[in-house]
Amino acid sequence: VLSCTCVLLVYLIPMIYEVIVIGAGVEGSATGYYLTSRGTKNVLMLEQFDALHTRGSSHGGSRITRKAYDQPYYVKMMEEAFRLWSEIEQQSGKKLYHKTGILVFGDNNVESYKTSLQANNIPHKIMTGSEANREYNQQLQLPDDYLCIFEEYGGILRATIAVAAMQELFVRNGGQLLDCHKVTRLIPGPVVTIETNKGSFRAKKVIVTVGAWTNKLLETTGLTLPLKVIRTEVLYWSTSNPEAFSSSNFPTFFHARNEGDNIVEFYGLPIQEYPGLVKACFHTASEIYDPDKRDIDSPYSATSQIVSEFVQKHFKGLSNKPSIVEICMYTVT
């Protein structure tokens, strides 16, 4: 009888995880993967939505990756990032990176990109706008006096597949992933208690990687971080020449220019996610205060018209209205 009672008591004691990661976007999935790959046992990852949802910042078929940054420290970081993505490709067996090169173009703001690349010995090609127009004669119509820099390592990361790859490696390494588990409360202590809509969990350490939901979650602990959540529109434009804008024939791009006291920036990618559609977007966004009301409190802005004017001025054969508009959120300091 004593033996049976002891076994029952042990069974009723909740498991204490070594680490619980809250949030399974790209940051959380990477955190879980690297914890388990370095030998940490008993790691749980909790996600409030489906594991590969489209509500946050990590979804979609494409993201730009590049070494062309105007801050030298980012260039150094990207050297390591390219190596790490290659390792994840090898371990997962998934193709995540597609090399297209990136073309940075604009006015004298582009000088800082040239300086940064040169300081880090990153191969690149410098052109005028007219020279870039000749090289991409079916796609570009840039002002002749633009400064253009082509950096060959720029390309496309397949965002959702990258997140899926790290989640699969995390599970393969012994981690446990539970999606559709919304964390409703954190109770700090020597052992942290995490309450969710489907029960409670306990852990020695908790890592919060919930992006736009960070301060909403941390309210339960009395903490507030200096974070701002912004909502951006991701626009896709049809083309009359899909072959010219294929990822085999056209690079990703980034544009920067002065406009009064501000620097205006746009970015884009060749056809990747949707047949015949080029991604071109305004590199700015509007602040929102509740990520759960992303589409309710934030009506569509004038972004489409701003990007349309940019597209019509700089590219050949793209439509003047987006065919698809998607929403993404950034969390910044």
Tab-separated table of C-alpha atoms in Angstrom:
chain	number	residue	atom	x	y	z
A	1	VAL	CA	0.000	0.000	0.000
A	2	LEU	CA	2.813	2.408	0.871
A	3	SER	CA	4.499	1.637	-2.430
A	4	CYS	CA	1.367	2.403	-4.419
A	5	THR	CA	0.758	5.629	-2.480
A	6	CYS	CA	4.288	6.856	-3.200
A	7	VAL	CA	3.906	6.197	-6.891
A	8	LEU	CA	0.624	8.141	-6.914
A	9	LEU	CA	2.170	11.130	-5.157
A	10	VAL	CA	5.061	11.283	-7.616
A	11	TYR	CA	2.623	11.171	-10.505
A	12	LEU	CA	0.674	14.156	-9.137
A	13	ILE	CA	3.716	16.420	-8.786
A	14	PRO	CA	3.760	18.753	-11.843
A	15	MET	CA	6.815	18.504	-14.044
A	16	ILE	CA	9.296	21.338	-13.698
A	17	TYR	CA	10.833	22.193	-17.060
A	18	GLU	CA	14.387	23.428	-17.298
A	19	VAL	CA	13.307	26.185	-19.694
A	20	ILE	CA	9.986	27.258	-21.147
A	21	VAL	CA	10.098	29.433	-24.272
A	22	ILE	CA	6.932	31.480	-24.777
A	23	GLY	CA	6.340	32.289	-28.439
A	24	ALA	CA	7.229	30.117	-31.431
A	25	GLY	CA	7.954	32.687	-34.108
A	26	VAL	CA	11.415	32.965	-35.624
A	27	GLU	CA	12.968	34.238	-32.366
A	28	GLY	CA	11.324	31.624	-30.156
A	29	SER	CA	11.917	28.768	-32.578
A	30	ALA	CA	15.580	29.725	-32.902
A	31	THR	CA	15.885	29.982	-29.112
A	32	GLY	CA	14.384	26.535	-28.611
A	33	TYR	CA	16.487	25.018	-31.348
A	34	TYR	CA	19.786	26.386	-30.021
A	35	LEU	CA	18.955	25.475	-26.413
A	36	THR	CA	18.325	21.850	-27.333
A	37	SER	CA	21.184	21.661	-29.836
A	38	ARG	CA	23.571	22.680	-27.039
A	39	GLY	CA	22.328	19.988	-24.708
A	40	THR	CA	19.601	21.609	-22.612
A	41	LYS	CA	16.980	19.010	-21.612
A	42	ASN	CA	13.306	19.409	-20.702
A	43	VAL	CA	12.586	22.441	-22.878
A	44	LEU	CA	8.989	23.385	-23.649
A	45	MET	CA	7.862	25.903	-26.274
A	46	LEU	CA	4.385	27.448	-26.040
A	47	GLU	CA	2.620	29.247	-28.900
A	48	GLN	CA	-0.740	31.015	-28.542
A	49	PHE	CA	-1.754	30.452	-32.188
A	50	ASP	CA	-1.061	27.650	-34.661
A	51	ALA	CA	2.646	26.852	-34.844
A	52	LEU	CA	3.010	28.510	-38.276
A	53	HIS	CA	0.412	31.259	-37.948
A	54	THR	CA	0.262	34.527	-39.898
A	55	ARG	CA	-0.597	36.927	-37.060
A	56	GLY	CA	2.882	38.137	-36.096
A	57	SER	CA	6.197	38.956	-37.756
A	58	SER	CA	7.622	35.615	-38.915
A	59	HIS	CA	5.263	34.412	-41.635
A	60	GLY	CA	5.339	34.496	-45.412
A	61	GLY	CA	7.239	33.010	-48.289
A	62	SER	CA	10.041	35.547	-48.494
A	63	ARG	CA	12.243	37.942	-46.544
A	64	ILE	CA	15.296	39.841	-47.770
A	65	THR	CA	18.648	38.761	-46.363
A	66	ARG	CA	21.775	40.774	-47.132
A	67	LYS	CA	25.195	41.957	-46.086
A	68	ALA	CA	24.527	45.413	-47.535
A	69	TYR	CA	23.819	47.533	-44.460
A	70	ASP	CA	24.856	51.083	-43.759
A	71	GLN	CA	25.899	50.156	-40.208
A	72	PRO	CA	29.207	48.210	-40.166
A	73	TYR	CA	28.246	46.165	-37.091
A	74	TYR	CA	25.231	44.752	-38.950
A	75	VAL	CA	27.524	43.626	-41.745
A	76	LYS	CA	29.650	41.725	-39.204
A	77	MET	CA	26.529	40.155	-37.685
A	78	MET	CA	25.322	39.050	-41.107
A	79	GLU	CA	28.550	37.161	-41.771
A	80	GLU	CA	27.621	34.929	-38.827
A	81	ALA	CA	23.938	34.838	-39.781
A	82	PHE	CA	24.714	33.452	-43.249
A	83	ARG	CA	26.843	30.714	-41.668
A	84	LEU	CA	24.098	29.786	-39.203
A	85	TRP	CA	21.381	29.653	-41.875
A	86	SER	CA	23.612	27.348	-43.897
A	87	GLU	CA	23.974	25.048	-40.892
A	88	ILE	CA	20.195	24.938	-40.410
A	89	GLU	CA	19.740	24.115	-44.104
A	90	GLN	CA	22.174	21.220	-43.799
A	91	GLN	CA	20.639	19.830	-40.618
A	92	SER	CA	17.016	20.215	-41.697
A	93	GLY	CA	17.434	19.256	-45.347
A	94	LYS	CA	15.328	22.286	-46.315
A	95	LYS	CA	16.310	24.962	-48.843
A	96	LEU	CA	15.907	28.281	-47.032
A	97	TYR	CA	18.177	30.746	-48.844
A	98	HIS	CA	17.952	31.711	-52.509
A	99	LYS	CA	20.825	33.874	-53.698
A	100	THR	CA	19.751	36.724	-55.982
A	101	GLY	CA	22.051	39.559	-54.960
A	102	ILE	CA	20.664	42.869	-53.755
A	103	LEU	CA	20.670	46.235	-55.511
A	104	VAL	CA	20.780	49.259	-53.196
A	105	PHE	CA	19.970	52.495	-55.030
A	106	GLY	CA	19.154	56.102	-54.292
A	107	ASP	CA	20.787	59.481	-53.671
A	108	ASN	CA	23.781	60.267	-51.449
A	109	ASN	CA	22.294	58.159	-48.632
A	110	VAL	CA	23.704	55.146	-50.445
A	111	GLU	CA	27.267	56.355	-49.758
A	112	SER	CA	27.068	54.960	-46.218
A	113	TYR	CA	26.331	51.484	-47.628
A	114	LYS	CA	29.420	51.698	-49.802
A	115	THR	CA	31.556	52.770	-46.837
A	116	SER	CA	30.208	49.975	-44.639
A	117	LEU	CA	30.767	47.269	-47.265
A	118	GLN	CA	34.271	48.508	-47.989
A	119	ALA	CA	35.159	48.565	-44.281
A	120	ASN	CA	34.168	44.899	-44.020
A	121	ASN	CA	35.736	43.781	-47.332
A	122	ILE	CA	32.407	42.613	-48.757
A	123	PRO	CA	32.505	42.267	-52.576
A	124	HIS	CA	30.218	44.731	-54.311
A	125	LYS	CA	29.781	46.571	-57.591
A	126	ILE	CA	29.195	50.329	-57.840
A	127	MET	CA	27.088	51.749	-60.671
A	128	THR	CA	25.290	54.927	-61.651
A	129	GLY	CA	21.577	54.868	-62.287
A	130	SER	CA	22.141	54.873	-66.029
A	131	GLU	CA	24.535	51.919	-65.768
A	132	ALA	CA	22.035	49.964	-63.661
A	133	ASN	CA	19.338	50.743	-66.236
A	134	ARG	CA	21.504	49.210	-68.948
A	135	GLU	CA	22.229	46.115	-66.845
A	136	TYR	CA	18.530	45.642	-66.014
A	137	ASN	CA	17.114	47.164	-69.159
A	138	GLN	CA	13.818	45.266	-68.971
A	139	GLN	CA	13.117	46.165	-65.357
A	140	LEU	CA	14.614	49.513	-64.273
A	141	GLN	CA	14.190	53.170	-65.190
A	142	LEU	CA	16.226	54.883	-62.466
A	143	PRO	CA	17.329	58.521	-62.543
A	144	ASP	CA	20.722	58.662	-64.270
A	145	ASP	CA	22.479	60.262	-61.295
A	146	TYR	CA	21.440	57.649	-58.733
A	147	LEU	CA	24.197	55.789	-56.882
A	148	CYS	CA	23.667	52.023	-57.093
A	149	ILE	CA	25.458	49.214	-55.280
A	150	PHE	CA	25.073	45.545	-56.139
A	151	GLU	CA	26.003	43.173	-53.292
A	152	GLU	CA	26.113	39.583	-54.481
A	153	TYR	CA	25.181	37.753	-51.253
A	154	GLY	CA	21.793	39.403	-50.929
A	155	GLY	CA	18.862	37.139	-51.498
A	156	ILE	CA	15.640	35.611	-50.231
A	157	LEU	CA	14.973	33.682	-47.035
A	158	ARG	CA	11.844	31.518	-47.089
A	159	ALA	CA	10.421	32.801	-43.816
A	160	THR	CA	7.726	30.297	-42.858
A	161	ILE	CA	9.822	27.337	-44.004
A	162	ALA	CA	12.741	28.652	-41.929
A	163	VAL	CA	10.554	28.773	-38.815
A	164	ALA	CA	9.213	25.284	-39.562
A	165	ALA	CA	12.769	23.958	-39.999
A	166	MET	CA	13.871	25.235	-36.589
A	167	GLN	CA	10.720	23.904	-34.925
A	168	GLU	CA	11.315	20.477	-36.441
A	169	LEU	CA	14.953	20.485	-35.311
A	170	PHE	CA	13.858	21.579	-31.831
A	171	VAL	CA	11.478	18.620	-31.569
A	172	ARG	CA	14.057	16.270	-33.076
A	173	ASN	CA	16.472	17.360	-30.357
A	174	GLY	CA	13.968	16.413	-27.646
A	175	GLY	CA	12.029	19.670	-27.211
A	176	GLN	CA	8.265	19.786	-26.800
A	177	LEU	CA	6.148	22.249	-28.808
A	178	LEU	CA	2.570	23.021	-27.818
A	179	ASP	CA	0.670	25.405	-30.070
A	180	CYS	CA	-2.767	26.943	-29.380
A	181	HIS	CA	-1.625	27.485	-25.767
A	182	LYS	CA	-2.195	31.158	-24.908
A	183	VAL	CA	-0.256	32.278	-21.847
A	184	THR	CA	-2.553	34.308	-19.604
A	185	ARG	CA	-0.349	34.875	-16.570
A	186	LEU	CA	3.250	34.598	-15.403
A	187	ILE	CA	3.848	34.052	-11.682
A	188	PRO	CA	7.529	34.728	-10.847
A	189	GLY	CA	9.390	32.810	-8.183
A	190	PRO	CA	12.268	30.336	-7.716
A	191	VAL	CA	10.139	28.191	-10.019
A	192	VAL	CA	8.047	30.216	-12.474
A	193	THR	CA	4.405	29.242	-12.960
A	194	ILE	CA	2.928	29.838	-16.398
A	195	GLU	CA	-0.841	29.796	-16.684
A	196	THR	CA	-2.397	29.155	-20.093
A	197	ASN	CA	-5.856	28.618	-21.506
A	198	LYS	CA	-5.145	24.867	-21.347
A	199	GLY	CA	-3.503	24.471	-17.958
A	200	SER	CA	-0.442	25.517	-15.974
A	201	PHE	CA	3.250	24.759	-16.467
A	202	ARG	CA	6.298	25.307	-14.254
A	203	ALA	CA	9.908	26.050	-15.166
A	204	LYS	CA	13.230	27.030	-13.635
A	205	LYS	CA	13.712	29.602	-16.407
A	206	VAL	CA	11.351	31.351	-18.822
A	207	ILE	CA	12.306	33.085	-22.064
A	208	VAL	CA	9.688	35.430	-23.542
A	209	THR	CA	9.786	35.791	-27.337
A	210	VAL	CA	6.285	36.973	-28.129
A	211	GLY	CA	7.129	40.084	-30.164
A	212	ALA	CA	4.148	42.420	-30.359
A	213	TRP	CA	2.505	40.742	-27.362
A	214	THR	CA	5.474	41.277	-25.002
A	215	ASN	CA	4.106	44.077	-22.838
A	216	LYS	CA	0.606	42.658	-22.916
A	217	LEU	CA	1.992	39.448	-21.389
A	218	LEU	CA	4.377	41.153	-18.977
A	219	GLU	CA	1.532	43.239	-17.519
A	220	THR	CA	0.843	40.277	-15.259
A	221	THR	CA	4.305	40.682	-13.688
A	222	GLY	CA	4.262	44.476	-13.354
A	223	LEU	CA	6.970	44.912	-15.988
A	224	THR	CA	6.821	47.225	-18.985
A	225	LEU	CA	9.536	47.353	-21.642
A	226	PRO	CA	10.190	50.354	-23.938
A	227	LEU	CA	8.798	48.635	-27.029
A	228	LYS	CA	6.723	49.996	-29.889
A	229	VAL	CA	4.544	47.798	-32.096
A	230	ILE	CA	4.122	48.933	-35.668
A	231	ARG	CA	1.888	47.633	-38.432
A	232	THR	CA	3.143	47.554	-41.998
A	233	GLU	CA	1.501	46.722	-45.295
A	234	VAL	CA	3.174	44.161	-47.549
A	235	LEU	CA	2.261	44.839	-51.177
A	236	TYR	CA	2.461	42.635	-54.271
A	237	TRP	CA	2.363	44.097	-57.797
A	238	SER	CA	1.567	42.338	-61.057
A	239	THR	CA	3.960	42.621	-63.988
A	240	SER	CA	3.572	42.406	-67.736
A	241	ASN	CA	7.008	40.741	-67.905
A	242	PRO	CA	7.200	37.977	-65.267
A	243	GLU	CA	10.322	36.409	-66.798
A	244	ALA	CA	12.280	39.648	-66.374
A	245	PHE	CA	11.250	39.916	-62.721
A	246	SER	CA	11.886	36.275	-61.860
A	247	SER	CA	14.375	35.543	-59.077
A	248	SER	CA	16.747	34.202	-61.727
A	249	ASN	CA	16.865	37.532	-63.555
A	250	PHE	CA	16.294	40.243	-60.967
A	251	PRO	CA	17.734	40.873	-57.483
A	252	THR	CA	16.137	41.945	-54.255
A	253	PHE	CA	16.375	45.714	-53.838
A	254	PHE	CA	16.491	48.527	-51.300
A	255	HIS	CA	15.989	52.225	-52.030
A	256	ALA	CA	16.924	55.199	-49.834
A	257	ARG	CA	16.620	58.900	-50.592
A	258	ASN	CA	16.259	62.238	-48.829
A	259	GLU	CA	12.840	63.859	-48.720
A	260	GLY	CA	12.992	67.075	-46.721
A	261	ASP	CA	14.353	66.237	-43.285
A	262	ASN	CA	13.478	62.556	-43.625
A	263	ILE	CA	15.051	59.531	-45.296
A	264	VAL	CA	12.465	57.660	-47.354
A	265	GLU	CA	13.073	53.939	-47.848
A	266	PHE	CA	11.478	51.219	-49.970
A	267	TYR	CA	12.358	47.565	-50.435
A	268	GLY	CA	11.301	44.673	-52.610
A	269	LEU	CA	11.867	41.198	-53.940
A	270	PRO	CA	11.519	39.503	-57.319
A	271	ILE	CA	8.695	37.053	-57.980
A	272	GLN	CA	8.746	34.375	-55.282
A	273	GLU	CA	5.581	33.897	-53.225
A	274	TYR	CA	2.836	34.482	-55.784
A	275	PRO	CA	3.098	33.712	-59.519
A	276	GLY	CA	3.643	36.889	-61.508
A	277	LEU	CA	3.713	39.215	-58.474
A	278	VAL	CA	6.657	41.373	-57.385
A	279	LYS	CA	6.879	42.433	-53.734
A	280	ALA	CA	7.505	46.177	-53.256
A	281	CYS	CA	6.887	47.922	-49.930
A	282	PHE	CA	7.315	51.165	-48.026
A	283	HIS	CA	9.875	50.730	-45.231
A	284	THR	CA	7.767	52.476	-42.603
A	285	ALA	CA	4.665	51.753	-40.573
A	286	SER	CA	2.021	53.073	-38.183
A	287	GLU	CA	2.061	52.389	-34.445
A	288	ILE	CA	-0.636	50.173	-32.957
A	289	TYR	CA	-1.403	49.608	-29.293
A	290	ASP	CA	-3.057	46.202	-29.212
A	291	PRO	CA	-1.720	43.452	-31.498
A	292	ASP	CA	-4.983	41.535	-31.110
A	293	LYS	CA	-6.765	44.437	-32.833
A	294	ARG	CA	-4.248	44.695	-35.647
A	295	ASP	CA	-6.869	44.830	-38.391
A	296	ILE	CA	-9.642	46.534	-36.428
A	297	ASP	CA	-7.892	49.596	-35.016
A	298	SER	CA	-5.589	50.205	-37.976
A	299	PRO	CA	-7.421	50.966	-41.219
A	300	TYR	CA	-5.452	50.801	-44.432
A	301	SER	CA	-3.328	53.891	-44.878
A	302	ALA	CA	-2.181	55.791	-47.937
A	303	THR	CA	0.781	53.405	-48.215
A	304	SER	CA	-0.412	51.810	-51.451
A	305	GLN	CA	-0.450	55.171	-53.242
A	306	ILE	CA	3.023	56.087	-51.935
A	307	VAL	CA	4.464	52.781	-53.113
A	308	SER	CA	2.616	53.037	-56.420
A	309	GLU	CA	4.323	56.350	-57.144
A	310	PHE	CA	7.700	54.813	-56.293
A	311	VAL	CA	7.051	51.758	-58.473
A	312	GLN	CA	5.864	53.769	-61.472
A	313	LYS	CA	8.899	56.045	-61.317
A	314	HIS	CA	11.594	53.365	-60.937
A	315	PHE	CA	10.366	50.183	-62.648
A	316	LYS	CA	9.067	49.080	-66.035
A	317	GLY	CA	6.006	46.918	-66.510
A	318	LEU	CA	4.599	46.903	-62.960
A	319	SER	CA	0.948	47.649	-62.254
A	320	ASN	CA	-0.127	50.914	-60.620
A	321	LYS	CA	-2.197	49.183	-57.927
A	322	PRO	CA	-1.231	46.244	-55.693
A	323	SER	CA	-2.862	42.918	-56.424
A	324	ILE	CA	-2.440	41.655	-52.845
A	325	VAL	CA	-2.090	43.540	-49.560
A	326	GLU	CA	-0.933	41.632	-46.472
A	327	ILE	CA	-0.229	42.822	-42.928
A	328	CYS	CA	2.830	42.293	-40.790
A	329	MET	CA	3.863	43.664	-37.390
A	330	TYR	CA	7.279	44.795	-36.208
A	331	THR	CA	8.306	45.251	-32.583
A	332	VAL	CA	11.004	47.880	-32.130
A	333	THR	CA	12.620	49.851	-29.317
